[in-house]
Short mmCIF file of C-alpha atoms in Angstrom, two decimals:
data_model
loop_
_atom_site.label_atom_id
_atom_site.label_comp_id
_atom_site.label_asym_id
_atom_site.label_seq_id
_atom_site.Cartn_x
_atom_site.Cartn_y
_atom_site.Cartn_z
CA UNK A 29 4.74 11.39 26.82
CA UNK A 30 8.36 10.24 26.93
CA UNK A 31 7.58 6.72 25.76
CA UNK A 32 5.42 7.98 22.89
CA UNK A 33 8.11 10.45 21.81
CA UNK A 34 10.79 7.73 21.86
CA UNK A 35 8.69 5.27 19.84
CA UNK A 36 7.64 7.83 17.23
CA UNK A 37 11.23 9.09 16.98
CA UNK A 38 12.73 5.68 16.32
CA UNK A 39 9.95 4.19 14.21
CA UNK A 40 9.40 7.44 12.35
CA UNK A 41 13.10 7.70 11.58
CA UNK A 42 13.22 4.15 10.24
CA UNK A 43 10.37 4.96 7.87
CA UNK A 44 11.89 8.32 6.95
CA UNK A 45 15.24 6.67 6.20
CA UNK A 46 13.60 4.27 3.74
CA UNK A 47 12.20 7.23 1.81
CA UNK A 48 15.40 9.26 2.15
CA UNK A 49 17.62 6.43 0.85
CA UNK A 50 15.42 5.94 -2.21
CA UNK A 51 15.15 9.66 -2.99
CA UNK A 52 18.88 10.18 -2.54
CA UNK A 53 19.61 7.29 -4.91
CA UNK A 54 17.23 8.66 -7.54
CA UNK A 55 18.84 12.08 -7.20
CA UNK A 56 22.25 10.49 -7.66
CA UNK A 57 21.01 8.81 -10.86
CA UNK A 58 19.56 12.09 -12.08
CA UNK A 59 16.01 10.72 -12.00
CA UNK A 60 14.18 13.37 -10.01
CA UNK A 61 11.29 12.82 -12.40
CA UNK A 62 10.62 9.60 -10.47
CA UNK A 63 10.15 11.30 -7.11
CA UNK A 64 6.36 11.41 -7.53
CA UNK A 65 5.79 7.60 -7.33
CA UNK A 66 7.92 7.51 -4.17
CA UNK A 67 5.78 10.18 -2.51
CA UNK A 68 2.66 8.36 -3.72
CA UNK A 69 3.73 5.09 -2.11
CA UNK A 70 4.72 6.89 1.08
CA UNK A 71 1.44 8.82 1.30
CA UNK A 72 -0.76 5.77 0.71
CA UNK A 73 1.15 3.69 3.28
CA UNK A 74 0.97 6.48 5.88
CA UNK A 75 -2.78 6.96 5.24
CA UNK A 76 -3.47 3.24 5.73
CA UNK A 77 -1.44 3.15 8.96
CA UNK A 78 -3.24 6.23 10.32
CA UNK A 79 -6.61 4.68 9.39
CA UNK A 80 -5.74 1.48 11.24
CA UNK A 81 -4.65 3.56 14.23
CA UNK A 82 -7.88 5.54 14.32
CA UNK A 83 -10.00 2.38 14.15
CA UNK A 84 -8.02 0.72 16.94
CA UNK A 85 -8.13 3.81 19.15
CA UNK A 86 -11.89 4.14 18.72
CA UNK A 87 -12.42 0.44 19.35
CA UNK A 88 -10.10 -0.01 22.33
CA UNK A 89 -11.02 3.38 23.81
CA UNK A 90 -14.63 2.30 24.26
CA UNK A 91 -13.71 -0.73 26.36
CA UNK A 92 -14.22 -0.47 30.10
CA UNK A 93 -13.51 -2.48 33.24
CA UNK A 94 -11.92 -5.92 32.93
CA UNK A 95 -12.19 -5.95 29.13
CA UNK A 96 -10.06 -2.79 28.98
CA UNK A 97 -7.43 -4.33 31.28
CA UNK A 98 -7.29 -7.58 29.29
CA UNK A 99 -6.90 -5.82 25.94
CA UNK A 100 -4.26 -3.39 27.15
CA UNK A 101 -2.31 -6.14 28.90
CA UNK A 102 -2.28 -8.10 25.63
CA UNK A 103 -1.28 -5.00 23.64
CA UNK A 104 1.56 -4.12 26.02
CA UNK A 105 2.91 -7.69 26.09
CA UNK A 106 2.69 -7.95 22.29
CA UNK A 107 4.35 -4.56 21.82
CA UNK A 108 7.19 -5.56 24.15
CA UNK A 109 7.80 -8.72 22.13
CA UNK A 110 7.76 -6.91 18.78
CA UNK A 111 9.97 -4.11 20.11
CA UNK A 112 12.55 -6.62 21.30
CA UNK A 113 12.56 -8.43 17.96
CA UNK A 114 12.70 -5.12 16.06
CA UNK A 115 15.76 -3.83 17.94
CA UNK A 116 17.77 -7.00 17.34
CA UNK A 117 16.59 -7.33 13.72
CA UNK A 118 17.52 -3.73 12.96
CA UNK A 119 21.00 -4.22 14.37
CA UNK A 120 21.58 -7.23 12.12
CA UNK A 121 20.00 -5.88 8.92
CA UNK A 122 20.88 -2.17 9.03
CA UNK A 123 23.95 -2.59 6.80
CA UNK A 124 21.96 -4.41 4.11
CA UNK A 125 18.91 -2.15 3.85
CA UNK A 126 20.55 0.52 1.68
CA UNK A 127 21.84 -1.97 -0.88
CA UNK A 128 18.52 -3.83 -1.06
CA UNK A 129 16.52 -0.63 -1.57
CA UNK A 130 18.85 0.62 -4.31
CA UNK A 131 18.68 -2.74 -6.09
CA UNK A 132 14.87 -2.67 -6.03
CA UNK A 133 14.87 0.91 -7.34
CA UNK A 134 17.16 -0.13 -10.20
CA UNK A 135 14.87 -3.03 -11.11
CA UNK A 136 11.79 -0.79 -11.07
CA UNK A 137 13.50 1.82 -13.26
CA UNK A 138 14.49 -0.79 -15.82
CA UNK A 139 10.93 -2.14 -15.88
CA UNK A 140 9.57 1.40 -16.19
CA UNK A 141 6.78 0.58 -13.73
CA UNK A 142 5.39 3.40 -11.61
CA UNK A 143 3.67 0.93 -9.28
CA UNK A 144 6.87 -1.08 -8.80
CA UNK A 145 8.73 2.09 -7.89
CA UNK A 146 6.02 3.16 -5.44
CA UNK A 147 6.04 -0.33 -3.93
CA UNK A 148 9.73 0.05 -3.02
CA UNK A 149 8.79 2.39 -0.17
CA UNK A 150 5.13 1.42 0.30
CA UNK A 151 5.64 -1.87 2.14
CA UNK A 152 8.50 -0.60 4.30
CA UNK A 153 6.65 2.54 5.38
CA UNK A 154 3.43 0.57 5.94
CA UNK A 155 5.26 -1.94 8.16
CA UNK A 156 6.81 0.84 10.22
CA UNK A 157 3.45 2.61 10.42
CA UNK A 158 1.56 -0.45 11.70
CA UNK A 159 4.31 -1.16 14.23
CA UNK A 160 4.10 2.46 15.36
CA UNK A 161 0.34 2.16 15.90
CA UNK A 162 0.83 -0.92 18.10
CA UNK A 163 3.59 0.71 20.14
CA UNK A 164 1.70 3.98 20.41
CA UNK A 165 -1.35 2.15 21.76
CA UNK A 166 0.84 0.45 24.35
CA UNK A 167 2.43 3.78 25.33
CA UNK A 168 -1.00 5.42 25.55
CA UNK A 169 -2.00 2.77 28.08
CA UNK A 170 0.57 4.24 30.48
CA UNK A 171 -0.26 7.91 29.94
CA UNK A 172 -3.15 10.19 29.01
CA UNK A 173 -4.20 10.47 25.38
CA UNK A 174 -3.25 14.14 25.21
CA UNK A 175 0.25 13.53 26.58
CA UNK A 176 0.72 10.60 24.20
CA UNK A 177 -0.33 12.71 21.21
CA UNK A 178 1.97 15.59 22.21
CA UNK A 179 4.93 13.29 22.83
CA UNK A 180 4.29 11.35 19.64
CA UNK A 181 4.06 14.53 17.58
CA UNK A 182 7.36 15.81 18.94
CA UNK A 183 9.04 12.47 18.23
CA UNK A 184 7.65 12.38 14.69
CA UNK A 185 8.82 15.93 13.92
CA UNK A 186 12.30 15.05 15.17
CA UNK A 187 12.31 11.87 13.06
CA UNK A 188 11.33 13.72 9.89
CA UNK A 189 14.00 16.34 10.58
CA UNK A 190 16.69 13.68 10.94
CA UNK A 191 15.42 11.90 7.83
CA UNK A 192 15.72 15.11 5.81
CA UNK A 193 19.20 15.68 7.21
CA UNK A 194 20.18 12.19 6.04
CA UNK A 195 18.80 12.94 2.55
CA UNK A 196 20.88 16.12 2.42
CA UNK A 197 23.97 14.15 3.42
CA UNK A 198 24.50 15.70 6.85
CA UNK A 199 27.95 14.67 8.06
CA UNK A 200 27.02 15.18 11.73
CA UNK A 201 24.30 12.51 11.63
CA UNK A 202 25.75 9.32 13.14
CA UNK A 203 23.01 6.75 12.59
CA UNK A 204 24.99 3.91 14.15
CA UNK A 205 25.29 5.78 17.43
CA UNK A 206 21.67 6.89 17.26
CA UNK A 207 20.28 3.39 16.80
CA UNK A 208 22.62 1.97 19.44
CA UNK A 209 21.45 4.44 22.10
CA UNK A 210 17.79 4.47 21.04
CA UNK A 211 17.80 0.66 20.90
CA UNK A 212 18.89 0.49 24.54
CA UNK A 213 16.16 2.98 25.53
CA UNK A 214 13.54 1.05 23.57
CA UNK A 215 14.48 -2.14 25.44
CA UNK A 216 14.05 -0.27 28.74
CA UNK A 217 10.63 0.84 27.50
CA UNK A 218 9.78 -2.77 26.55
CA UNK A 219 10.72 -3.93 30.06
CA UNK A 220 8.31 -1.35 31.45
CA UNK A 221 5.55 -2.59 29.15
CA UNK A 222 5.99 -6.16 30.38
CA UNK A 223 5.95 -4.99 33.98
CA UNK A 224 2.76 -2.99 33.42
CA UNK A 225 1.15 -5.94 31.62
CA UNK A 226 1.98 -8.10 34.65
CA UNK A 227 0.35 -5.55 36.95
CA UNK A 228 -2.79 -5.45 34.81
CA UNK A 229 -3.10 -9.24 34.88
CA UNK A 230 -2.72 -9.20 38.66
CA UNK A 231 -5.44 -6.57 38.97
CA UNK A 232 -7.71 -8.99 37.13
CA UNK A 233 -6.91 -11.66 39.71
CA UNK A 234 -5.48 -13.99 37.05
CA UNK A 235 -1.99 -13.93 38.57
CA UNK A 236 -1.37 -14.21 42.31
CA UNK A 237 1.20 -12.15 44.17
CA UNK A 238 3.52 -13.33 46.92
CA UNK A 239 4.61 -9.86 48.02
CA UNK A 240 2.64 -6.67 47.53
CA UNK A 241 3.75 -3.99 47.69
CA UNK A 242 7.52 -4.42 47.61
CA UNK A 243 7.68 -0.74 48.51
CA UNK A 244 5.11 2.04 48.66
CA UNK A 245 5.99 5.58 47.58
CA UNK A 246 2.40 6.75 47.17
CA UNK A 247 3.03 9.56 49.62
CA UNK A 248 5.77 11.05 47.40
CA UNK A 249 3.83 13.71 45.49
CA UNK A 250 6.30 14.44 42.67
CA UNK A 251 6.20 10.76 41.61
CA UNK A 252 2.43 10.87 41.07
CA UNK A 253 1.27 10.17 37.53
CA UNK A 254 -0.24 13.64 37.21
CA UNK A 255 3.23 15.21 37.61
CA UNK A 256 5.87 15.41 34.89
CA UNK A 257 8.42 13.30 36.77
CA UNK A 258 5.90 10.58 37.47
CA UNK A 259 4.65 10.58 33.88
CA UNK A 260 8.18 10.33 32.51
CA UNK A 261 9.12 7.46 34.82
CA UNK A 262 5.90 5.60 34.09
CA UNK A 263 6.03 6.21 30.34
CA UNK A 264 9.65 5.21 29.86
CA UNK A 265 10.38 2.76 32.67
CA UNK A 266 6.91 1.43 33.53
CA UNK A 267 7.34 2.93 37.01
CA UNK A 268 4.86 1.95 39.70
CA UNK A 269 4.92 3.64 43.11
CA UNK A 270 3.60 0.47 44.79
CA UNK A 271 4.64 -2.57 42.70
CA UNK A 272 4.34 -6.27 43.42
CA UNK A 273 7.39 -8.53 43.57
CA UNK A 274 6.28 -10.18 40.32
CA UNK A 275 6.02 -6.82 38.53
CA UNK A 276 9.54 -5.79 39.60
CA UNK A 277 10.83 -9.31 38.96
CA UNK A 278 9.67 -9.22 35.34
CA UNK A 279 11.34 -5.83 34.82
CA UNK A 280 14.66 -6.89 36.37
CA UNK A 281 14.74 -10.30 34.64
CA UNK A 282 13.99 -8.86 31.22
CA UNK A 283 16.55 -6.09 31.70
CA UNK A 284 19.26 -8.51 32.84
CA UNK A 285 18.75 -11.12 30.11
CA UNK A 286 17.90 -8.94 27.11
CA UNK A 287 20.32 -6.20 28.15
CA UNK A 288 23.18 -8.70 28.34
CA UNK A 289 22.36 -10.10 24.89
CA UNK A 290 22.08 -6.60 23.42
CA UNK A 291 25.31 -5.13 24.75
CA UNK A 292 27.25 -8.34 24.17
CA UNK A 293 26.41 -8.14 20.47
CA UNK A 294 27.49 -4.52 20.01
CA UNK A 295 30.71 -4.00 18.05
CA UNK A 296 33.67 -3.16 20.21
CA UNK A 297 35.82 -0.17 19.32
CA UNK A 298 39.01 -1.09 17.56
CA UNK A 299 42.14 0.12 19.27
CA UNK A 300 44.66 1.58 16.93
CA UNK A 301 48.13 0.16 17.22
CA UNK A 302 50.95 2.60 17.49
CA UNK A 303 53.23 2.60 14.51
CA UNK A 304 56.37 0.59 15.30
CA UNK A 305 59.70 2.21 14.48
CA UNK A 306 61.72 0.54 11.81
CA UNK A 307 64.11 -2.07 13.19
CA UNK A 308 67.68 -1.00 12.91
CA UNK A 309 70.00 -3.62 11.46
CA UNK A 310 72.06 -5.48 14.02
CA UNK A 311 75.82 -5.00 14.21
CA UNK A 312 76.45 -8.49 12.85
CA UNK A 313 74.26 -7.75 9.79
CA UNK A 314 76.22 -4.54 9.13
CA UNK A 315 79.53 -6.29 9.37
CA UNK A 316 78.41 -9.10 7.05
CA UNK A 317 77.36 -6.54 4.51
#
């Protein structure tokens, strides 16, 4: 549930921000009459993403045995890779997105094309929607379908609420801080996905283990996957009560390497210098005067 909520919150907010930026710019230009194409592009993109998600869920959900393990291992590994790329890409491009969207809106308005205006948000929302489907599938592989749906719904509602707050110009909404913190959590989630993918491959016998289990907490009832604590740890951190050394090694290695690169690239707070008092003229300068 936790992993699904986090993914839908972040991905949903990115899509909501695309729409909010465009609508806010049109409102600023006094072109509310052009809101309809924006909602059209958003609705079509969302419908396509949902359709892809339904097809994938129905297809993957029918798999059983080794085929199910192979597919979910591939989905989790792929999702971890895309999540990692997405977090670093978003950090680099976040400052440019607003300007690019406004420039495309201006071009579409000059051309007077409804389709061009709808396309401004269509491709961005569709990209976020397809990414969300992939990540949601990966999260669902670590939790029950019901819990994934509930968590995802809560995350999506929160994302839409924050997107509306951005459109209204909420001064309390600090997007830089939000994406910094959520980016770190997403990387923790990606580490868990890689660890779970490693465990699935080992269950298939395709990857040997040199130490299993590293520890065994199966007797600890509150860490079981049917309890809230166990579900949260598994969904967010890829927790396993009896992991192999390879599974934990993948988690620790990914966290150490990617975490170092992520936090090293974050902007450091600028320390304000104290204002220096004006220098009084020296006695010699006074006498010369």
